[in-house]
Amino acid sequence: AFPKRVKVVEVGPRDGLQNEKNVVPTPVKINLINMLSETGLQVIEATSFVSPKWVPQMADHTEVMQGINKLPGISYPVLTPNLKGFQAAVAAGAKEVSIFGAASELFTKKNINCSIEESLERFEEVMTAARAASIPVRGYVSCVLGCPYEGKISAAKVAEVSKKMYSMGCYEISLGDTIGVGTPGSMKEMLTAVMKEVPVGALAVHCHDTYGQALANILVALQMGVSVVDASVAGLGGCPYAQGASGNVATEDLVYMLNGLGIHTGVDLQKLMDTGTFICNALNRRTNSKVSQASCRL
Amino acid sequence: QESEASGLPEYIKIVEVGPRDGLQNEKVIVPTDIKIELINRLSRTGLPAIEVTSFVSSKWVPQMADHKEVMRGIERHPGVQYPVLTPNLQGFHSAIAAGATEVSVFGAASESFSKMNINCSIEESIEKFEEVAKSAKNMNIPVRGYVSCALGCPYEGNIIPAKVAEVSKRLYGVGCYEISLGDTTGVGTPGSMKRMLEAVMKEIPLSALAVHCHDTYGQALANILTAIQMGVAVVDSSVAGLGGCPYAKGATGNVATEDVIYMLNGLGINTGVNLYTVMEAGNFICTALNKKTNSKVAQASFNTGTIN
């Protein structure tokens, strides 16, 4: 049986744009987030408080955070890789933050230049500060179904890292198939292991569609009781590990499937598609959403 | 062992429809020798069935005008079936004369679609197919039946599962050995797929069912997964996702064979098909058509240079 309701976490403005080549002007980012706020989405990941040297696309994090309309009932989490980023985020008005761990040592080393253990120690600082400020923290685990450097990732390792982040105080753990190599088979195996350590109500899936498997993987996760799914409007965000390949699953295509399953999301698909059209025009690119492509009749 | 434990079929037969359904819905007319080369490459991948061409009037489907030459020109690999479409008795006889050893007939679960597509009612179309099936039976030629619009119709919209079950039963009753249920416009979701299959499975044995999903709304793999979870063990697909959707300009159509195989491999389900050689065949035809592949697996693999 499927969950009756699914919470869709929109990561387009952060994960999506971060992996788009063209740097997007601040007013466009703000308009994107404002339009998303009108669709019924309850969670919209707004930006990342990371050094602009590493992620130029997110250099305007403070302006974006301060510029967006913050509608009541909607959460606007931001990425905070360390205490410094956390403090900047809070100063800019953030009320929820996210931290990014990984189930792969090599990925962690290449991405943030330390071991998994060291990354968790850095996060502990953020957790302590967040607790003191009553700020909820969402934890991401990358490479849950495979790593661009290590290849296969053991389900037990994913469970171990997820458990640690949950015990540290993350209210939710988003399990990311970072390079989209997962299939319903590996998704099931991974979730079975993780669900032994983290309650299913605290789990989310973040599937990439690089190999076209995202919706099938999400379907399996739903069948196992997961009720929080990350997605990116228009499927924004390519894959940095496979040039020209796609990345995030498109929110429109996800909502279309959930609607067909009779699962409540609260999201207005038409408004979502209009938002996708806006950002694709601004980026001068075609949408990655098939629902949008089919509905446009261009 | 993995697929057994999960309740999924151990083996799934993939029916490759790229050379017919795929090319038929591509704008560019493909030269005969390219069609033959494509089919020959597909014959070496392990695919058990490859739909070759359509014995329909070239006035209606110019892409398939070279049906005789294609049928006569391809290599016939042992253990591989090469079905062809035959809309009526005339087409059937022409197909047999050209060497066909299996044929397909196309019905629909929508009266409007039947009228617009082949200019007759569902019942009239089944009468024609019955003629084909009778002749085919006399010659020991297997007949595959397709039911279009199984999850929705471009003209009628919603299609009730009972109607799909009724048409499937009629086709099975006139002698089709397998019924391929087609989501012609790709509007189906796991929800509607399940309801439709539940109704059809009351009338047709599971082993005689196949699903033919279009990826126009990105739902194909999720729909196929739902079908195989219910025990369906035959899946249609098209190399490189050839074939757009005639009802939504610019939209995609058939699901890509590569993406289906990737999923089935990940589930531990045996198909007998070599994914890499299918990707190579896809690369060949896309180069010939001067178009980008619709297969995400091919896109990702050719860009990283590795297969995961």
Coordinates of N, CA and C in Angstrom, one line a residue, chain A residues 17 20 22-25 27-29 31-32 35 236 274-286:
Chain A
L17 N 19.9 24.6 -9.8 CA 20.7 25.7 -10.4 C 22.2 25.5 -10.2
E20 N 23.7 23.8 -13.1 CA 23.5 24.4 -14.4 C 24.6 25.3 -14.8
N22 N 25.0 28.0 -16.8 CA 24.8 29.5 -16.8 C 24.5 30.0 -15.4
V23 N 25.3 31.1 -15.1 CA 25.0 31.7 -13.8 C 23.8 32.5 -13.9
V24 N 22.9 32.3 -12.9 CA 21.5 32.9 -13.0 C 21.5 34.2 -12.2
P25 N 21.0 35.3 -12.7 CA 21.0 36.5 -12.0 C 20.1 36.4 -10.7
P27 N 17.7 38.3 -9.3 CA 16.3 38.5 -9.4 C 15.6 37.3 -10.1
V28 N 16.2 36.6 -11.0 CA 15.6 35.4 -11.6 C 15.5 34.3 -10.5
K29 N 16.5 34.1 -9.7 CA 16.5 33.1 -8.7 C 15.3 33.4 -7.7
N31 N 12.6 35.2 -8.3 CA 11.3 35.0 -8.9 C 11.0 33.5 -9.0
L32 N 12.0 32.7 -9.3 CA 11.8 31.3 -9.4 C 11.2 30.8 -8.1
M35 N 7.7 32.0 -7.4 CA 6.7 31.2 -8.2 C 6.5 29.8 -7.6
L236 N 15.9 20.5 -13.5 CA 17.1 21.3 -13.5 C 18.3 20.6 -12.8
D274 N 4.2 26.0 -15.3 CA 4.5 27.4 -15.6 C 5.8 27.9 -15.1
T275 N 6.1 27.4 -13.8 CA 7.3 27.8 -13.2 C 8.5 27.2 -13.9
G276 N 8.4 26.0 -14.4 CA 9.4 25.3 -15.1 C 9.7 26.1 -16.4
T277 N 8.6 26.5 -17.1 CA 8.7 27.2 -18.4 C 9.5 28.5 -18.1
F278 N 9.1 29.2 -17.0 CA 9.8 30.5 -16.7 C 11.3 30.3 -16.6
I279 N 11.7 29.3 -15.8 CA 13.2 29.1 -15.5 C 13.9 28.6 -16.7
C280 N 13.2 27.8 -17.5 CA 13.9 27.3 -18.7 C 14.1 28.4 -19.7
N281 N 13.1 29.3 -19.8 CA 13.3 30.5 -20.7 C 14.4 31.3 -20.2
A282 N 14.5 31.5 -18.9 CA 15.5 32.4 -18.3 C 16.9 31.7 -18.6
L283 N 17.0 30.4 -18.5 CA 18.2 29.7 -18.7 C 18.5 29.4 -20.2
N284 N 17.6 29.7 -21.0 CA 17.6 29.4 -22.4 C 17.9 28.0 -22.7
R285 N 17.2 27.1 -22.1 CA 17.3 25.7 -22.3 C 16.0 25.0 -22.3
R286 N 16.0 23.8 -22.8 CA 14.8 23.0 -22.9 C 14.5 22.3 -21.5

